[in-house]
Amino acid sequence: MLRLHNTMTRSVDEFRPLVPGQVGLYTCGLTVYNYAHIGNLRTYIFEDVLKRVLMLSGYKVRHVMNITDVGHLTSDADVGEDKMEVGAAREGKSAWEIAEFFQRAFVRDLHRLNILEPDTWCRATDHITEQIELVRRLEEKGFTYAIKGDGVYFDTARLPDYGKLVRLDAEGLRAGARIEMVAGKRNPTDFALWKFSPRGSKRQMEWPSPWGVGFPGWHVECSAMAVKHLGERMDIHCGGVDHQAVHHTNEIAQTESAYGHPWVNWWIHGEWLVLPKEGGEAAKMSKSAENFLTLDLLIKKGYEPLAFRYFCLNAHYRQQLAFTWQALDAAANAYSHQRRTVQDLRPGHRPGDKPIEQHMAVFRAAAEDDLNMPQALAAMWAVAKDERAQGGEVYATLLEMDRVLGLGIEQMEEGELAISRAEIQKLIDDRAAARQAGRFAHADQIRQQLAAMGIILEDSPSGTTWRRA
Ligand code: AMP
Ligand code: ZN
């Protein structure tokens, strides 16, 4: 029996889909004005595990993920700049080019982490008509009002259960009042459905609408696209916990008001990846705070992407995970150990070998208990170390478990590195210094020295990375 935590009910409940055997899953995608940071990627790994557990439990999953390429403002209070235009100004490119570039980078990161791609990708800018249609519906039902020169807003006072996802109370509303508020908003929690382009200036991304030239509010995109691709009711909607109070709360308000019935059965949220601060509280990794690390950086430092996946699996998705290099090292070591085990077992594996049911039962129970991956990993190690079991069957069991873990057991080929990551990085730095000083022969010698150890260097404008040969 699959049990999952539902933010709406605040409890771990038995999962029941709308249609037996099928699951509609919507996951909020990246705002593509920069690279995904490893905090974002933690959330996509958790959602991937959810999808894989649903599949292991026998469900046919229809997964939709959006790409936010317009309308996500730098402040949740409907003020500030569009993040896409901020990214465009930063890179000296158009907002369209930025969106294209970072969407590609995002998909590449997902592949490197063995995250299964959604069945449907949908971009906000490809769904402007659907978003206008949703706002029109809300307007017809009397849920909207316009603020001159600013935009069309949703009147949250019209909805008695506004904020039910996070049980927004009077205190919460008062706290809301302290935040920066757009002049003309009727209630602090009201939110933009359509923003007008600023008078006298032209945005790179803008469209005509019945209310004036402008662009859709961020929350509208997810409601419009989720309904288009998964229907008026759906099983599961996911994101990080930072989406609960504003983004998902507003998605619920506008969708349920537009369609007149409950919308999503299960809201599932992943906790943050945080960076511990010396002498202070750990801080959420975030692009706006500029305290973020990317997967590229981890790779550059010599970590395998799947070692980061292993690192994430080691914590329950509803608990904050503190990122430190020591903790990542520990995960990388465990991952290497797993590789050695797999390589030892593989020669004994025969095509007919079956997974060992006793071990699978323990694994499945952990996975189906609200995605308890730390326990699932423990079950994986238990079978790997089971000396009484036949090696080929142990290998078959690991392969079966990997349908959920996604650690790439079948592809694990490489042996141990002949040199530590720190030493590789030092040689890369020495080579860069040699090249800068014009000592090219020495630089080449370092490249060859690493090649002899099975380490291939790759140069790019952003620096040198390495991979196994
Ligand atoms: P965004 O691009 O800001 O829309 O974020 C993409 C996804 O990453 C959302 O599901 C966020 O909730 C999630 N997210 C953002 N920051 C973190 C973090 N530090 N840890 C985990 N998830 C995060
Ligand atoms: Zn969303």
mmCIF file of C-alpha atoms in Angstrom, residues 35-261:
data_model
loop_
_atom_site.group_PDB
_atom_site.id
_atom_site.type_symbol
_atom_site.label_atom_id
_atom_site.label_comp_id
_atom_site.label_asym_id
_atom_site.label_seq_id
_atom_site.Cartn_x
_atom_site.Cartn_y
_atom_site.Cartn_z
ATOM 1 C CA TYR A 35 21.172 27.500 -14.211
ATOM 2 C CA ALA A 36 19.278 25.228 -11.853
ATOM 3 C CA HIS A 37 21.094 25.191 -8.528
ATOM 4 C CA ILE A 38 21.575 21.979 -6.617
ATOM 5 C CA GLY A 39 18.696 22.991 -4.304
ATOM 6 C CA ASN A 40 16.330 23.087 -7.269
ATOM 7 C CA LEU A 41 17.806 19.773 -8.395
ATOM 8 C CA ARG A 42 17.142 18.226 -4.984
ATOM 9 C CA THR A 43 13.448 18.964 -5.571
ATOM 10 C CA TYR A 44 13.532 17.421 -9.064
ATOM 11 C CA ILE A 45 15.258 14.316 -7.655
ATOM 12 C CA PHE A 46 12.536 13.957 -4.995
ATOM 13 C CA GLU A 47 9.829 14.308 -7.668
ATOM 14 C CA ASP A 48 11.627 11.753 -9.831
ATOM 15 C CA VAL A 49 11.690 9.315 -6.913
ATOM 16 C CA LEU A 50 7.962 9.902 -6.403
ATOM 17 C CA LYS A 51 7.284 9.152 -10.057
ATOM 18 C CA ARG A 52 9.468 6.037 -10.011
ATOM 19 C CA VAL A 53 7.789 4.756 -6.821
ATOM 20 C CA LEU A 54 4.374 5.265 -8.441
ATOM 21 C CA MET A 55 5.627 3.263 -11.417
ATOM 22 C CA LEU A 56 7.049 0.521 -9.168
ATOM 23 C CA SER A 57 3.632 0.348 -7.485
ATOM 24 C CA GLY A 58 2.128 -0.413 -10.876
ATOM 25 C CA TYR A 59 0.698 2.983 -11.870
ATOM 26 C CA LYS A 60 0.882 4.405 -15.344
ATOM 27 C CA VAL A 61 2.086 7.956 -14.707
ATOM 28 C CA ARG A 62 1.308 10.885 -16.948
ATOM 29 C CA HIS A 63 3.830 13.558 -15.959
ATOM 30 C CA VAL A 64 3.661 17.191 -17.020
ATOM 31 C CA MET A 65 6.320 19.770 -16.195
ATOM 32 C CA ASN A 66 6.287 23.424 -17.130
ATOM 33 C CA ILE A 67 9.088 25.782 -17.959
ATOM 34 C CA THR A 68 8.606 29.246 -16.478
ATOM 35 C CA ASP A 69 9.884 31.568 -19.161
ATOM 36 C CA VAL A 70 7.811 34.656 -18.358
ATOM 37 C CA GLY A 71 5.988 36.346 -15.487
ATOM 38 C CA HIS A 72 7.952 35.177 -12.417
ATOM 39 C CA LEU A 73 8.748 38.479 -10.709
ATOM 40 C CA THR A 74 11.639 39.065 -8.357
ATOM 41 C CA SER A 75 9.152 39.611 -5.513
ATOM 42 C CA ASP A 76 6.219 37.381 -4.595
ATOM 43 C CA ALA A 77 4.220 40.558 -3.860
ATOM 44 C CA ASP A 78 3.617 41.310 -7.573
ATOM 45 C CA VAL A 79 6.235 44.020 -7.680
ATOM 46 C CA GLY A 80 9.783 43.938 -8.984
ATOM 47 C CA GLU A 81 11.161 42.877 -12.308
ATOM 48 C CA ASP A 82 10.461 39.822 -14.422
ATOM 49 C CA LYS A 83 13.276 37.362 -13.658
ATOM 50 C CA MET A 84 13.622 36.594 -17.367
ATOM 51 C CA GLU A 85 14.323 40.224 -18.186
ATOM 52 C CA VAL A 86 16.805 40.370 -15.280
ATOM 53 C CA GLY A 87 18.590 37.318 -16.727
ATOM 54 C CA ALA A 88 18.590 38.863 -20.193
ATOM 55 C CA ALA A 89 20.146 42.103 -18.920
ATOM 56 C CA ARG A 90 22.753 40.141 -16.935
ATOM 57 C CA GLU A 91 23.844 38.055 -19.934
ATOM 58 C CA GLY A 92 23.427 40.739 -22.601
ATOM 59 C CA LYS A 93 21.058 38.509 -24.570
ATOM 60 C CA SER A 94 17.343 38.549 -25.319
ATOM 61 C CA ALA A 95 14.872 37.041 -22.848
ATOM 62 C CA TRP A 96 14.021 34.447 -25.527
ATOM 63 C CA GLU A 97 17.658 33.431 -25.942
ATOM 64 C CA ILE A 98 18.093 33.187 -22.176
ATOM 65 C CA ALA A 99 15.037 30.943 -21.888
ATOM 66 C CA GLU A 100 16.266 28.642 -24.654
ATOM 67 C CA PHE A 101 19.784 28.415 -23.247
ATOM 68 C CA PHE A 102 18.863 27.701 -19.624
ATOM 69 C CA GLN A 103 16.079 25.287 -20.555
ATOM 70 C CA ARG A 104 18.657 23.226 -22.460
ATOM 71 C CA ALA A 105 21.067 23.389 -19.525
ATOM 72 C CA PHE A 106 18.258 22.271 -17.211
ATOM 73 C CA VAL A 107 17.357 19.256 -19.358
ATOM 74 C CA ARG A 108 21.046 18.302 -19.514
ATOM 75 C CA ASP A 109 21.225 18.416 -15.706
ATOM 76 C CA LEU A 110 18.134 16.203 -15.446
ATOM 77 C CA HIS A 111 19.739 13.634 -17.776
ATOM 78 C CA ARG A 112 22.974 13.650 -15.819
ATOM 79 C CA LEU A 113 21.012 12.913 -12.636
ATOM 80 C CA ASN A 114 19.002 10.083 -14.211
ATOM 81 C CA ILE A 115 15.796 12.096 -13.757
ATOM 82 C CA LEU A 116 13.150 10.770 -16.119
ATOM 83 C CA GLU A 117 11.859 13.451 -18.446
ATOM 84 C CA PRO A 118 8.150 14.350 -18.236
ATOM 85 C CA ASP A 119 5.761 13.063 -20.887
ATOM 86 C CA THR A 120 4.910 16.672 -21.648
ATOM 87 C CA TRP A 121 7.072 19.761 -21.346
ATOM 88 C CA CYS A 122 5.120 22.994 -21.526
ATOM 89 C CA ARG A 123 6.404 26.516 -21.736
ATOM 90 C CA ALA A 124 4.444 29.454 -20.330
ATOM 91 C CA THR A 125 5.068 31.533 -23.460
ATOM 92 C CA ASP A 126 3.501 28.774 -25.596
ATOM 93 C CA HIS A 127 0.277 28.946 -23.552
ATOM 94 C CA ILE A 128 -0.660 32.616 -23.515
ATOM 95 C CA THR A 129 -4.109 31.921 -25.038
ATOM 96 C CA GLU A 130 -4.938 29.363 -22.335
ATOM 97 C CA GLN A 131 -3.819 31.786 -19.626
ATOM 98 C CA ILE A 132 -5.931 34.630 -21.017
ATOM 99 C CA GLU A 133 -8.865 32.214 -21.178
ATOM 100 C CA LEU A 134 -8.441 31.341 -17.490
ATOM 101 C CA VAL A 135 -8.372 35.016 -16.482
ATOM 102 C CA ARG A 136 -11.452 35.643 -18.637
ATOM 103 C CA ARG A 137 -13.314 32.848 -16.846
ATOM 104 C CA LEU A 138 -12.424 34.371 -13.492
ATOM 105 C CA GLU A 139 -13.505 37.782 -14.708
ATOM 106 C CA GLU A 140 -16.873 36.378 -15.833
ATOM 107 C CA LYS A 141 -17.408 34.908 -12.380
ATOM 108 C CA GLY A 142 -16.573 38.199 -10.694
ATOM 109 C CA PHE A 143 -13.292 37.209 -9.047
ATOM 110 C CA THR A 144 -11.135 39.907 -10.622
ATOM 111 C CA TYR A 145 -10.553 43.648 -10.508
ATOM 112 C CA ALA A 146 -8.153 45.872 -12.406
ATOM 113 C CA ILE A 147 -5.640 48.326 -11.002
ATOM 114 C CA LYS A 148 -5.078 51.118 -13.485
ATOM 115 C CA GLY A 149 -1.635 51.063 -15.027
ATOM 116 C CA ASP A 150 -0.729 47.878 -13.135
ATOM 117 C CA GLY A 151 -2.757 44.789 -13.902
ATOM 118 C CA VAL A 152 -5.721 42.504 -13.320
ATOM 119 C CA TYR A 153 -5.885 41.031 -9.821
ATOM 120 C CA PHE A 154 -7.610 38.135 -8.103
ATOM 121 C CA ASP A 155 -9.781 39.247 -5.189
ATOM 122 C CA THR A 156 -8.946 36.741 -2.458
ATOM 123 C CA ALA A 157 -11.688 38.096 -0.162
ATOM 124 C CA ARG A 158 -14.201 36.453 -2.535
ATOM 125 C CA LEU A 159 -12.980 33.035 -1.467
ATOM 126 C CA PRO A 160 -13.864 31.878 2.074
ATOM 127 C CA ASP A 161 -11.273 29.089 2.048
ATOM 128 C CA TYR A 162 -8.421 31.102 0.530
ATOM 129 C CA GLY A 163 -5.111 29.860 1.921
ATOM 130 C CA LYS A 164 -6.428 26.444 2.989
ATOM 131 C CA LEU A 165 -3.238 24.712 1.810
ATOM 132 C CA VAL A 166 -1.154 26.420 4.469
ATOM 133 C CA ARG A 167 -4.026 27.262 6.819
ATOM 134 C CA LEU A 168 -3.363 30.947 6.302
ATOM 135 C CA ASP A 169 -4.844 32.581 9.378
ATOM 136 C CA ALA A 170 -5.571 36.136 10.450
ATOM 137 C CA GLU A 171 -2.050 36.397 11.795
ATOM 138 C CA GLY A 172 -0.698 35.257 8.450
ATOM 139 C CA LEU A 173 -2.782 37.909 6.729
ATOM 140 C CA ARG A 174 -1.460 40.596 9.028
ATOM 141 C CA ALA A 175 2.080 39.417 8.337
ATOM 142 C CA GLY A 176 1.184 39.671 4.663
ATOM 143 C CA ALA A 177 0.151 43.286 5.168
ATOM 144 C CA ARG A 178 3.661 44.161 6.275
ATOM 145 C CA ILE A 179 5.141 43.110 2.979
ATOM 146 C CA GLU A 180 5.509 45.516 0.111
ATOM 147 C CA MET A 181 2.011 46.024 -1.290
ATOM 148 C CA VAL A 182 0.959 47.191 -4.713
ATOM 149 C CA ALA A 183 -1.089 50.413 -4.415
ATOM 150 C CA GLY A 184 -4.710 49.630 -5.173
ATOM 151 C CA LYS A 185 -4.692 45.994 -4.003
ATOM 152 C CA ARG A 186 -7.860 45.338 -2.023
ATOM 153 C CA ASN A 187 -6.296 42.682 0.213
ATOM 154 C CA PRO A 188 -2.647 41.943 0.940
ATOM 155 C CA THR A 189 -3.077 38.401 -0.370
ATOM 156 C CA ASP A 190 -4.591 39.453 -3.737
ATOM 157 C CA PHE A 191 -2.356 38.497 -6.620
ATOM 158 C CA ALA A 192 -1.762 39.458 -10.233
ATOM 159 C CA LEU A 193 -3.409 37.446 -12.986
ATOM 160 C CA TRP A 194 -2.271 39.720 -15.810
ATOM 161 C CA LYS A 195 0.295 42.500 -15.522
ATOM 162 C CA PHE A 196 0.366 45.428 -17.924
ATOM 163 C CA SER A 197 3.602 46.353 -19.642
ATOM 164 C CA PRO A 198 4.996 49.456 -17.952
ATOM 165 C CA ARG A 199 3.759 52.597 -19.644
ATOM 166 C CA GLY A 200 6.211 54.179 -22.045
ATOM 167 C CA SER A 201 8.504 51.133 -22.236
ATOM 168 C CA LYS A 202 8.334 47.971 -24.254
ATOM 169 C CA ARG A 203 8.977 44.615 -22.655
ATOM 170 C CA GLN A 204 10.745 41.900 -24.645
ATOM 171 C CA MET A 205 7.952 39.482 -23.810
ATOM 172 C CA GLU A 206 4.460 40.962 -24.036
ATOM 173 C CA TRP A 207 1.136 40.088 -25.630
ATOM 174 C CA PRO A 208 -2.199 41.771 -26.343
ATOM 175 C CA SER A 209 -5.109 40.785 -24.092
ATOM 176 C CA PRO A 210 -8.697 41.952 -23.489
ATOM 177 C CA TRP A 211 -7.309 44.101 -20.622
ATOM 178 C CA GLY A 212 -4.269 45.611 -22.283
ATOM 179 C CA VAL A 213 -0.796 44.672 -23.516
ATOM 180 C CA GLY A 214 1.165 42.788 -20.894
ATOM 181 C CA PHE A 215 2.064 39.358 -19.597
ATOM 182 C CA PRO A 216 0.493 36.660 -17.412
ATOM 183 C CA GLY A 217 1.107 36.401 -13.668
ATOM 184 C CA TRP A 218 3.347 33.500 -12.646
ATOM 185 C CA HIS A 219 0.649 31.464 -10.873
ATOM 186 C CA VAL A 220 -1.709 31.582 -13.862
ATOM 187 C CA GLU A 221 0.675 29.631 -16.046
ATOM 188 C CA CYS A 222 0.722 26.504 -13.891
ATOM 189 C CA SER A 223 -3.066 26.430 -13.488
ATOM 190 C CA ALA A 224 -3.711 26.958 -17.204
ATOM 191 C CA MET A 225 -1.147 24.416 -18.378
ATOM 192 C CA ALA A 226 -1.961 21.784 -15.761
ATOM 193 C CA VAL A 227 -5.660 21.925 -16.690
ATOM 194 C CA LYS A 228 -4.884 21.842 -20.394
ATOM 195 C CA HIS A 229 -2.599 18.812 -20.174
ATOM 196 C CA LEU A 230 -4.086 16.868 -17.231
ATOM 197 C CA GLY A 231 -7.719 17.954 -17.081
ATOM 198 C CA GLU A 232 -9.852 19.861 -14.582
ATOM 199 C CA ARG A 233 -9.049 17.439 -11.777
ATOM 200 C CA MET A 234 -5.760 15.760 -11.115
ATOM 201 C CA ASP A 235 -3.978 13.481 -8.712
ATOM 202 C CA ILE A 236 -0.701 15.055 -7.643
ATOM 203 C CA HIS A 237 0.906 18.469 -7.818
ATOM 204 C CA CYS A 238 4.439 18.983 -6.495
ATOM 205 C CA GLY A 239 7.050 21.600 -5.782
ATOM 206 C CA GLY A 240 9.379 22.806 -3.079
ATOM 207 C CA VAL A 241 7.989 24.003 0.265
ATOM 208 C CA ASP A 242 8.670 27.614 -0.763
ATOM 209 C CA HIS A 243 5.765 27.256 -3.196
ATOM 210 C CA GLN A 244 3.159 26.444 -0.555
ATOM 211 C CA ALA A 245 2.208 29.837 0.836
ATOM 212 C CA VAL A 246 2.021 31.889 -2.337
ATOM 213 C CA HIS A 247 2.412 30.056 -5.648
ATOM 214 C CA HIS A 248 0.395 26.929 -4.907
ATOM 215 C CA THR A 249 -2.067 28.741 -2.642
ATOM 216 C CA ASN A 250 -2.828 31.100 -5.527
ATOM 217 C CA GLU A 251 -2.966 28.316 -8.092
ATOM 218 C CA ILE A 252 -5.619 26.612 -5.952
ATOM 219 C CA ALA A 253 -7.602 29.834 -5.471
ATOM 220 C CA GLN A 254 -7.829 30.669 -9.152
ATOM 221 C CA THR A 255 -8.325 27.148 -10.524
ATOM 222 C CA GLU A 256 -11.025 26.131 -8.048
ATOM 223 C CA SER A 257 -12.773 29.480 -8.569
ATOM 224 C CA ALA A 258 -12.619 29.143 -12.354
ATOM 225 C CA TYR A 259 -13.913 25.552 -12.448
ATOM 226 C CA GLY A 260 -16.105 25.540 -9.358
ATOM 227 C CA HIS A 261 -14.805 22.322 -7.792
#
